[in-house]
Coordinates of C-alpha atoms and ligand atoms in Angstrom, one line a residue:
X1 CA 345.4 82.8 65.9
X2 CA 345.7 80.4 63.1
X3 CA 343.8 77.6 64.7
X4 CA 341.8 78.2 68.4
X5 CA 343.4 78.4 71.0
X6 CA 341.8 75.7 72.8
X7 CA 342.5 73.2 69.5
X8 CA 346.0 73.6 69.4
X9 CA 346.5 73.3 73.4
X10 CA 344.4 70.4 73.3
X11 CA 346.5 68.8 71.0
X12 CA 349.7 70.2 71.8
X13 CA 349.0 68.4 75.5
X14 CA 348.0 65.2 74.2
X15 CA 351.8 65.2 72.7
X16 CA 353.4 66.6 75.8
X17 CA 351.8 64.1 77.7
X18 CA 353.0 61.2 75.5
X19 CA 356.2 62.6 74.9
X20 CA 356.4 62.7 79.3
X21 CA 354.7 59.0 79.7
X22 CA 357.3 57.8 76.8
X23 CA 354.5 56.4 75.0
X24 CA 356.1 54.7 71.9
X25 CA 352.8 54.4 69.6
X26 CA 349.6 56.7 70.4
X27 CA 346.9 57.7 68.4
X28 CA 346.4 61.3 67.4
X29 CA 343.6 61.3 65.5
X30 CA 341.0 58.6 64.8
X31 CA 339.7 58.0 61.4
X32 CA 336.2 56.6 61.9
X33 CA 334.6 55.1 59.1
X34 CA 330.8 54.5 60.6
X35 CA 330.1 52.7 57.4
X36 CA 331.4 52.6 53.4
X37 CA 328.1 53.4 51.5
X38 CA 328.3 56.6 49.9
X39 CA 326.2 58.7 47.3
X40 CA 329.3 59.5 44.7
X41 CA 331.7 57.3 43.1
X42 CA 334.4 59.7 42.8
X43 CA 337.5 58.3 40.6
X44 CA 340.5 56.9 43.1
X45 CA 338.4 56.4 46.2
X46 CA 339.4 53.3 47.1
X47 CA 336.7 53.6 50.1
X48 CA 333.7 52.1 48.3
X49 CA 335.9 50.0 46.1
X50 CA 337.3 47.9 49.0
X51 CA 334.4 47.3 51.2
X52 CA 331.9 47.0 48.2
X53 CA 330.9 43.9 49.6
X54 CA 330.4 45.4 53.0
X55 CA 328.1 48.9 51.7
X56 CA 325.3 48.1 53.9
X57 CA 327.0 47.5 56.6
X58 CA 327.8 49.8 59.8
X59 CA 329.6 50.3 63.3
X60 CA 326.9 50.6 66.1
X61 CA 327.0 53.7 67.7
X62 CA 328.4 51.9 70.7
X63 CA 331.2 50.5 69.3
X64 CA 332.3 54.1 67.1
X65 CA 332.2 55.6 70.7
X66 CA 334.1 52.9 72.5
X67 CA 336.8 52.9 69.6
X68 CA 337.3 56.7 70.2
X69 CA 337.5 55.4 73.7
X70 CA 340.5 53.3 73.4
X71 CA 342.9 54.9 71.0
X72 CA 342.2 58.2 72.8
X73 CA 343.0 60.6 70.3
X74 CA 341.7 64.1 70.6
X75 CA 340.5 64.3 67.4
X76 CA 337.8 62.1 65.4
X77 CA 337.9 62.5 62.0
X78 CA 333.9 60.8 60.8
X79 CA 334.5 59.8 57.3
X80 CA 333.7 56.9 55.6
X81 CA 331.6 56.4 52.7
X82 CA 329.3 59.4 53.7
X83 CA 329.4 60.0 57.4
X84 CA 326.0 62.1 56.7
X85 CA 324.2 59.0 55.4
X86 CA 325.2 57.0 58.4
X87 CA 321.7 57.6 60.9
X88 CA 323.2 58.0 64.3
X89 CA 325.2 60.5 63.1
X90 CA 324.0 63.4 65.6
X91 CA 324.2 61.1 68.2
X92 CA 327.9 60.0 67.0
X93 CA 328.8 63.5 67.0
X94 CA 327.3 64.4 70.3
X95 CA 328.5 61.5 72.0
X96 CA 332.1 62.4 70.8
X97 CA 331.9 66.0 72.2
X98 CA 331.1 64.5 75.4
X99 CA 334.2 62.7 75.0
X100 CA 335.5 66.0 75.1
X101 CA 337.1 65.4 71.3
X102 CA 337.5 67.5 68.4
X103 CA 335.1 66.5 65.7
X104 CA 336.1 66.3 61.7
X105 CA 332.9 65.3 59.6
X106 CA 334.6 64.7 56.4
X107 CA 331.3 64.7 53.7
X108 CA 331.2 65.5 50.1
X109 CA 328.5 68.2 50.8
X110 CA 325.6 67.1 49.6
X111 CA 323.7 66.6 52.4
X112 CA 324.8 69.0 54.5
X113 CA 322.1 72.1 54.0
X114 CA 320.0 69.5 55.3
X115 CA 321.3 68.5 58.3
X116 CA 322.0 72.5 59.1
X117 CA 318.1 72.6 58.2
X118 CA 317.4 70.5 61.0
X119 CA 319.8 72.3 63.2
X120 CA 317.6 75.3 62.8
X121 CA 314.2 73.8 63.1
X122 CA 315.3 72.2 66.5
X123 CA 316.2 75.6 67.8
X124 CA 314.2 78.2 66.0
X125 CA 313.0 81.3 68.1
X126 CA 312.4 84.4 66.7
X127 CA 315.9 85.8 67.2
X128 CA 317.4 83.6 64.2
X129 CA 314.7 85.5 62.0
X130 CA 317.8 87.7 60.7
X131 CA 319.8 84.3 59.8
X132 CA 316.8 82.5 58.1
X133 CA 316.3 86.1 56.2
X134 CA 320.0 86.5 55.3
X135 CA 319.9 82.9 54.0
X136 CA 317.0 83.5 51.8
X137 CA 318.3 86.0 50.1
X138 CA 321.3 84.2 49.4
X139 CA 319.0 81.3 48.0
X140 CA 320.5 78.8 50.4
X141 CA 317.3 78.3 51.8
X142 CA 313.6 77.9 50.1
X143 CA 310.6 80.0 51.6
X144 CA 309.5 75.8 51.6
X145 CA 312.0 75.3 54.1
X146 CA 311.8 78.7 55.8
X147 CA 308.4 78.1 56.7
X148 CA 308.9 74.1 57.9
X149 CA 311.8 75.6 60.0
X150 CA 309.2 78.0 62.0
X151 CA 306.8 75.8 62.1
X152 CA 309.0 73.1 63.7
X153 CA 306.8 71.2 66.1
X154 CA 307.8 69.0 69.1
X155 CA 309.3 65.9 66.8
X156 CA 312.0 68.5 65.5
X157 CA 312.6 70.3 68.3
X158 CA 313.6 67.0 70.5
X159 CA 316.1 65.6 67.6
X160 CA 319.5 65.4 68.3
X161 CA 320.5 68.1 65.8
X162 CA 324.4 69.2 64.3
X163 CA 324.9 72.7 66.1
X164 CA 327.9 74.8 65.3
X165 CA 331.1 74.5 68.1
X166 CA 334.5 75.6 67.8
X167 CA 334.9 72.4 68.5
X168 CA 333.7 70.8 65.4
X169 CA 334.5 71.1 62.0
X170 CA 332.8 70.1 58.6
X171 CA 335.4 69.3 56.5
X172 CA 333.9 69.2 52.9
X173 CA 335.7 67.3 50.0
X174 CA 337.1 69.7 47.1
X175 CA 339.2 68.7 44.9
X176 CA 339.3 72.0 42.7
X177 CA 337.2 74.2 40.8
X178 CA 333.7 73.6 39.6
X179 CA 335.0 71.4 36.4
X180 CA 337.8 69.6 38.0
X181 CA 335.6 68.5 41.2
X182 CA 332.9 67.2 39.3
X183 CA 335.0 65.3 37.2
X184 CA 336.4 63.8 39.8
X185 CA 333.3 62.8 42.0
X186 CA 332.2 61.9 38.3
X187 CA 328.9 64.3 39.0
X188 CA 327.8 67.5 37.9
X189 CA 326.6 70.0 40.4
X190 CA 328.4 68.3 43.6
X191 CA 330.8 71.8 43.5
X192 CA 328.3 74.1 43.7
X193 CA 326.0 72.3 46.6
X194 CA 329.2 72.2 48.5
X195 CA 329.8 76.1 48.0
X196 CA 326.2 76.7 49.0
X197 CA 326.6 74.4 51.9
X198 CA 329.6 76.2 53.3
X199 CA 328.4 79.5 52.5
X200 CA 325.4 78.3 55.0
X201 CA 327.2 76.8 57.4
X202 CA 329.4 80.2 57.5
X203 CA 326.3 82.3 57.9
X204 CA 325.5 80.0 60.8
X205 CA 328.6 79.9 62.5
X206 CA 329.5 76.7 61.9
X207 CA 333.9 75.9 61.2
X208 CA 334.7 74.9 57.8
X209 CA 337.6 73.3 56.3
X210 CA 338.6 71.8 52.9
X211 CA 339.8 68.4 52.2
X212 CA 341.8 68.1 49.1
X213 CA 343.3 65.2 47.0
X214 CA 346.1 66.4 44.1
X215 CA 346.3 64.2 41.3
X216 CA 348.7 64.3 38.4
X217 CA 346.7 66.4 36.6
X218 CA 346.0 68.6 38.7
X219 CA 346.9 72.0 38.1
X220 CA 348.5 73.9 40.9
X221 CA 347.4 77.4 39.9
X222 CA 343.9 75.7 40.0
X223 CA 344.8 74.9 43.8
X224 CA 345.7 78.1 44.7
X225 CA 342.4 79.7 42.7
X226 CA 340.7 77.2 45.0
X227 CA 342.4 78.2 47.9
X228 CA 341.7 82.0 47.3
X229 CA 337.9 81.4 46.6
X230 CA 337.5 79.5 49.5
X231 CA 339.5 81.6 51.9
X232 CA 337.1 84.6 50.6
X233 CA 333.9 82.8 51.5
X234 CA 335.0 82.5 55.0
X235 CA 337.0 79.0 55.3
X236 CA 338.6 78.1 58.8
X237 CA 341.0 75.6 57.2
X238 CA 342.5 73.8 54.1
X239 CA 343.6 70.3 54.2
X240 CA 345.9 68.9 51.1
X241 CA 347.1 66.1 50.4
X242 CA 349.1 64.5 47.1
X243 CA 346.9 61.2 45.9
X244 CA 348.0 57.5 46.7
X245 CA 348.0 54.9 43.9
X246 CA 347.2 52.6 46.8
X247 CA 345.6 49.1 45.6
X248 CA 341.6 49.3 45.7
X249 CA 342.2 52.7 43.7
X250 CA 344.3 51.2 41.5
X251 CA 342.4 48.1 40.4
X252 CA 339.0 50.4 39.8
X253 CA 341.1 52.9 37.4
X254 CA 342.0 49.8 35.5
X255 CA 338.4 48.0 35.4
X256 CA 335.7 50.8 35.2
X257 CA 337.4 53.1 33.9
X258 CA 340.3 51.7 31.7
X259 CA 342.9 54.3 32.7
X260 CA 346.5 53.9 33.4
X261 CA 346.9 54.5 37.2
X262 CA 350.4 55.9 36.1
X263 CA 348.4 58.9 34.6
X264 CA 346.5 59.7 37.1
X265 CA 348.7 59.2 40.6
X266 CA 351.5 60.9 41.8
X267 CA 355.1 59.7 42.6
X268 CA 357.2 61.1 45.2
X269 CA 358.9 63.4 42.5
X270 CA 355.9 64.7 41.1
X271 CA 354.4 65.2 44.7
X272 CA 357.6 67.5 45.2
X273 CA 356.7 69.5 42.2
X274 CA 353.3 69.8 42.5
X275 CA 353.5 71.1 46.5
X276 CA 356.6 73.2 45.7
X277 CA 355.0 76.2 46.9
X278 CA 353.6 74.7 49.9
X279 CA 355.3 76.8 52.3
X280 CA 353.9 80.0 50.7
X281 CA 350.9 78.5 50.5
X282 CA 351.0 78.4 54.8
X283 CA 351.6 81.7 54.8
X284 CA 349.1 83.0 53.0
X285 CA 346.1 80.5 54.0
X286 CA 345.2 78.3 56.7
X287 CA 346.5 75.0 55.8
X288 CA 346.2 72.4 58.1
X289 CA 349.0 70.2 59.1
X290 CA 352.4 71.5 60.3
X291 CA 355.3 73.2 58.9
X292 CA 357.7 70.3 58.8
X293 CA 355.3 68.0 56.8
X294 CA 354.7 70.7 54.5
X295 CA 358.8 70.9 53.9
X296 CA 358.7 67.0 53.3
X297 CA 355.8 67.5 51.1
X298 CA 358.1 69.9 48.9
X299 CA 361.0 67.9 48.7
X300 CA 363.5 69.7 51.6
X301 CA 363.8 66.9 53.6
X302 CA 362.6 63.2 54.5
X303 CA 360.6 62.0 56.9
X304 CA 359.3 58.6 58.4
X305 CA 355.7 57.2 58.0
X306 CA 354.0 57.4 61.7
X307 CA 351.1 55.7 60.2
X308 CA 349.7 54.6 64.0
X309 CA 348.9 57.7 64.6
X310 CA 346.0 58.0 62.8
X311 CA 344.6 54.8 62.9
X312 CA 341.6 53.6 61.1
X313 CA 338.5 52.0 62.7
X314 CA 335.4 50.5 60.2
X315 CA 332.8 47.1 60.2
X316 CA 335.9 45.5 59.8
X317 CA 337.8 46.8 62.5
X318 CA 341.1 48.6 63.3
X319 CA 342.8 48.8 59.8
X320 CA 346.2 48.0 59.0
X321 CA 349.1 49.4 58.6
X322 CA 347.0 52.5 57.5
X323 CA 344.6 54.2 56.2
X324 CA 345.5 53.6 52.8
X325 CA 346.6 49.8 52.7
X326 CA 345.0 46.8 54.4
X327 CA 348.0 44.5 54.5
X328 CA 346.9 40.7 54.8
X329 CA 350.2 39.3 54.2
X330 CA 352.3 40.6 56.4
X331 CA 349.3 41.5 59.2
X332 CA 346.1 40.1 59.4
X333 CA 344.3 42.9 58.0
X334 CA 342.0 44.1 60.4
X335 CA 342.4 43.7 64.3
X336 CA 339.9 43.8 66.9
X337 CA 342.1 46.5 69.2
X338 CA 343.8 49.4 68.8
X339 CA 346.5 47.9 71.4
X340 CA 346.5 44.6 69.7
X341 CA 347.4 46.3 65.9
X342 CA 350.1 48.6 67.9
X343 CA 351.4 45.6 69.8
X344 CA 351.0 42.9 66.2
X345 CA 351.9 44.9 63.2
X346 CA 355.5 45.5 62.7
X347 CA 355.6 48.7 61.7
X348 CA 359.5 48.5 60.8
X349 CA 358.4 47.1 57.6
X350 CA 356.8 50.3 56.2
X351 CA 357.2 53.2 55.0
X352 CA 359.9 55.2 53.1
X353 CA 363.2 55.5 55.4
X354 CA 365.6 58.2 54.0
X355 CA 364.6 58.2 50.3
X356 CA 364.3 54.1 50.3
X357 CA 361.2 51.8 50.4
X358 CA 360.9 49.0 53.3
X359 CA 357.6 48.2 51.2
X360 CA 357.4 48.7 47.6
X361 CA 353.6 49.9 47.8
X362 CA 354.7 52.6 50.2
X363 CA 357.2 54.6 47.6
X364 CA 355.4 57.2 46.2
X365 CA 353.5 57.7 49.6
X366 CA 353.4 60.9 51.3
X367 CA 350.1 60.9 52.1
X368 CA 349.2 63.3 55.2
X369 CA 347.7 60.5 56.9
X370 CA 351.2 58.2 57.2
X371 CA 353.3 61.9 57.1
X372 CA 351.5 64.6 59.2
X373 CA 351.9 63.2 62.6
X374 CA 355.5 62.7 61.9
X375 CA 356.2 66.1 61.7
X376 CA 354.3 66.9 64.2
X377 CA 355.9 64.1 66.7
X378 CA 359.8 64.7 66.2
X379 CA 360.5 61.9 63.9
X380 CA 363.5 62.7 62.0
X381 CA 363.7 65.4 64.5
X382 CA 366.0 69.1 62.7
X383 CA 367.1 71.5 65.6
X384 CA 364.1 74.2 65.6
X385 CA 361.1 71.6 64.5
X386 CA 359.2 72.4 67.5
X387 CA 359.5 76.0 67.6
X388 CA 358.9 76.0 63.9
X389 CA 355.5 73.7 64.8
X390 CA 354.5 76.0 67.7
X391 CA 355.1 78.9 65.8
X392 CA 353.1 78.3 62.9
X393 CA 350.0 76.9 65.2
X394 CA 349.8 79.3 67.7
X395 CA 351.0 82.4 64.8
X396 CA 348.5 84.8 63.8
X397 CA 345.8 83.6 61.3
X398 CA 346.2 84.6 57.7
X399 CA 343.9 87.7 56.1
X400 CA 340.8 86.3 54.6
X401 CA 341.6 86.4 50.5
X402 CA 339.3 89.7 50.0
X403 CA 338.9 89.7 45.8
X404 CA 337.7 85.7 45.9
X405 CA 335.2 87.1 43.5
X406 CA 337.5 87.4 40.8
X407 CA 338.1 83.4 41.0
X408 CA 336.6 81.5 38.0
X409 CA 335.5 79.2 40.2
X410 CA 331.8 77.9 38.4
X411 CA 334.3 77.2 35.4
X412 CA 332.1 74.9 33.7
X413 CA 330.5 71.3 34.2
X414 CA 333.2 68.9 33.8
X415 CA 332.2 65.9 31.3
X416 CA 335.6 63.2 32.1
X417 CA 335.4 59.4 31.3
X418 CA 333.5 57.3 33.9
X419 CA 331.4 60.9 34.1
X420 CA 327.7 60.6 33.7
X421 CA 327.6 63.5 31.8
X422 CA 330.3 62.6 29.6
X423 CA 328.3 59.9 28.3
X424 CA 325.2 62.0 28.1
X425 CA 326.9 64.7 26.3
X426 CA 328.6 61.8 23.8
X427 CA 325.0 61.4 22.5
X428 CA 323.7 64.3 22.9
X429 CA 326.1 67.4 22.4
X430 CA 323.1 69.4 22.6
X431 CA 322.0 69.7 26.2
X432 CA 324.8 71.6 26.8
X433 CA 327.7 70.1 28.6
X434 CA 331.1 70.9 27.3
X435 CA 333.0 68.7 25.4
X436 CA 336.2 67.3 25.9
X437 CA 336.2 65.3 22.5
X438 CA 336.3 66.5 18.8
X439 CA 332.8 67.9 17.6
X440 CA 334.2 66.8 14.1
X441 CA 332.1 63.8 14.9
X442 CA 328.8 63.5 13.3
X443 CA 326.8 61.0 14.4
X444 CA 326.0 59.4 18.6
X445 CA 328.0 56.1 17.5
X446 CA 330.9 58.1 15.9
X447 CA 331.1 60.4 18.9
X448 CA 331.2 57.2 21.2
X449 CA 333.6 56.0 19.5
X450 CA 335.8 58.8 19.6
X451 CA 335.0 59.0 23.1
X452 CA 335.9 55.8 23.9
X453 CA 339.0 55.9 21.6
X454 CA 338.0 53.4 18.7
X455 CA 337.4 54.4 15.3
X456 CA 333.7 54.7 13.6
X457 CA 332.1 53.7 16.8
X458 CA 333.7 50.9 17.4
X459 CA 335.2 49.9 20.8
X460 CA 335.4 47.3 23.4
X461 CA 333.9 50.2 25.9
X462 CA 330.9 51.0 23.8
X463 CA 328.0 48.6 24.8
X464 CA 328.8 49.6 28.4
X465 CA 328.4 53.5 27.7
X466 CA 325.3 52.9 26.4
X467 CA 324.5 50.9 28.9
X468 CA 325.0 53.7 31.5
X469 CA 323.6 56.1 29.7
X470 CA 320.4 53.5 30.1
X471 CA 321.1 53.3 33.3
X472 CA 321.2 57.0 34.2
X473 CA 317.9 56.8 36.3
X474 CA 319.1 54.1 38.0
X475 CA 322.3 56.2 39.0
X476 CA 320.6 58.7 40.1
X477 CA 318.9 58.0 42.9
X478 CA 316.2 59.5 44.7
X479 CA 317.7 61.3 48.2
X480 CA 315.4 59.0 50.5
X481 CA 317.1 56.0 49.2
X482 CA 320.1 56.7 50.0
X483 CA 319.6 58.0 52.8
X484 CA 317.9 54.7 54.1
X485 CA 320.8 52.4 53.3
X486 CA 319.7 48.3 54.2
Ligands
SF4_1 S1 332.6 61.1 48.5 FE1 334.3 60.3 49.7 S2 333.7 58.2 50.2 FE2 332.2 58.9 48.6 S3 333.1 58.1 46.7 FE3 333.8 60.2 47.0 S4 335.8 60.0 48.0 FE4 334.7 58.0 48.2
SF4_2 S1 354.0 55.0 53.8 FE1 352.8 54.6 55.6 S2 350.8 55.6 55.2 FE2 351.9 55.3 53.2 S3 351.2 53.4 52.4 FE3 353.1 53.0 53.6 S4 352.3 52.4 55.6 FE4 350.6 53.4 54.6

């Protein structure tokens, strides 16, 4: 089957039962956001840039669990921020399969060999030996950690530890190849820990998904390279969604990095270009989402934002109206209940209704998180939907991609503007980064200036390059301090 069996009932009944109660407004899937602070600063993640003034703080472990609680959804998806930085996390996770929910840990990789190093010291015995050799010899392990993992003593053993479950997912964030990721989470080497990490968490049995944002540059054949490559090493699931010029997104393009939001996000149009070949895409891997989004996403027919369905829950509360926007002029932002944003926010005024706007700043939306559920909950309901929906989730799964080798997928370090290495390769073309700017330039102020776009080195945005490049320690941190947020 596409997706287990158990999954798709689960969430199949969830809808039945709705659809038999009359429900009018009920959560499918809970974005929880234990806390905002994150290791990356990728471009147009409006996460860190809206709640900058509220990094350190975080949702109690009680209260993530009692959210989950009340909007009932079947499925949590953990994001934030990084959800691997927040320090209950094995308890948040383990808490929320007692719930008996389906568990999403959205991260951007980096920390995950660890926490799957954990995993295996808590239950090491000698019958893993063949895993802990198999991932040796793919490198994805040290003989360092090897030998910590069969030494584990008592401490390690009791810790509340990340085990694999068909019921929980890690749902790592590509958003293309090696050079487009990195220029996007504006580091170099983020794309290859993540490959590593899901080649581990494969070996060990763990379900993997994508999570991927398309931006106006983004190139399409690029996506479906990505698709291929990932489908080859094993991946459970793909989930894709167009990017959102939403507001905190917005204002960072313009401040920090000077660009043009216009060049970067989609609009409905382009959104229908770029997922064209969506429905192919379905066929041939295993995107998430259903089949009737997926025809709105390429432009066959409309449909109408549900955005209560996936509700958002963070140290401010339950977000509204979505994901996406925290509207505090016509709602008061945040509320402290999921029933009390339901029963306040008047959803009438959102969204895109046949083609036209109720709210300016939801035109170009189609984001899956306002869309999905919609197709999935007969809104703008076309004889055959349901069969269509059923169909597709309880169809066969498709073949694994078998020649993912043949992907280019470690295409290079990318080097884009508000990228670290950018700036280092500006001064110093040298140390091997590839260049994105003219190498007619001579000197480290010339090349800066061209980088920045002035002429001789000269250029509003220069003393703040060089100031980063000063401040390229500072940037990147040492692993224990992040993981030790205040
Ligand atoms: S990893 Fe996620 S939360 Fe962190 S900056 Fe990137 S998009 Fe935002
Ligand atoms: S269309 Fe829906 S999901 Fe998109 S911005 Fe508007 S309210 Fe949010």
């Amino acid at each position: 089957m596409r997706f287990p069996l158990a999954l798709s009932a689960k969430i199949a009944g969830h809808i039945i039962k709705h659809k038999l109660r009359k429900t009018l407004r009920f959560a499918m899937v809970l974005q929880l956001e234990p806390l905002h602070t994150c290791n990356l600063t990728c471009t147009g993640c409006g996460r860190i840039r809206e709640y900058s003034t509220s990094l350190k703080d975080m949702v109690p472990l009680e209260k993530c669990l009692a959210a989950a609680r009340e909007c009932e959804a079947p499925m949590v998806s953990i994001c934030g921020g990084e959800p691997l930085i927040y320090p209950k996390i094995e308890e948040l996770i383990a808490g929320l399969r007692e719930q008996n929910r389906i568990v999403y840990v959205c991260t951007n990789g980096v920390f995950m060999r660890k926490k799957m190093k954990d995993y295996l010291a808590a239950v090491y015995s000698p019958e893993i030996e063949p895993k802990i050799k198999k991932l040796l010899h793919e490198k994805l392990i040290s003989d360092k950690d090897a030998e910590t993992i069969r030494k584990s003593d008592g401490a390690a053993r009791q810790k509340t530890v990340i085990g694999p479950s068909k019921w929980m997912y890690w749902n790592v964030h590509v958003d293309g190849l090696e050079f487009t990721h990195d220029l996007i989470v504006e580091r170099e080497g983020v794309f290859k820990e993540c490959v590593e990490a899901i080649k581990m968490a494969k070996i060990l049995g763990y379900q993997v998904a994508t999570n991927t944002t398309v931006y106006k540059e983004t190139d399409v054949k690029e996506i479906e390279g990505m698709f291929k490559f990932f489908s080859w090493l094993g991946v459970d699931g793909h989930t894709i969604s167009p990017g959102y010029d939403y507001d905190a997104a917005k204002k960072d393009m313009v401040k920090r990095l000077g660009k043009d939001p216009k060049d970067f996000f989609l609009t409905r149009d382009m959104t229908r270009k770029k997922f064209a070949k969506i429905l192919d895409w379905g066929k041939a891997f295993t995107i998430f989402g259903t089949p009737v989004y997926q025809e709105f996403l390429a432009g066959h027919r409309e449909l109408t934002c549900t955005a209560w369905a996936i509700p958002t829950y963070n140290v401010r509360g339950w977000k509204a109206p979505c994901y996406l926007m925290t509207d505090t002029v016509n709602t008061e932002g945040h509320y402290a209940g999921y029933q009390e944003m339901l029963d306040k926010v008047k959803w009438e005024k959102y969204g895109v209704v046949n083609g036209k706007a109720r709210d300016p700043r939801c035109e170009h939306c189609m984001v899956h998180c306002g869309y999905d559920p919609s197709g999935a909950l007969g809104t703008n309901y076309q004889a055959g939907d349901n069969w269509k929906n059923f169909a597709y989730n309880f169809g066969p799964r498709p073949a694994r991609y078998d020649r993912g080798y043949e992907i280019n997928a470690f295409n290079g370090f990318s080097i884009g503007k508000g990228h670290l290495a950018e700036a280092k390769a500006v001064v110093n073309p040298a140390a091997g980064a590839h260049g994105a700017f003219s190498r007619k330039e001579t000197t480290p102020e010339q090349r800066i200036g061209a980088f920045c776009g002035g002429e001789n080195g000269e250029s509003p945005e220069r003393d703040a390059l060089l100031a980063k490049i000063k401040d390229a320690k500072k940037i990147e941190a040492p692993t224990e301090q992040i993981l030790k947020p205040k």
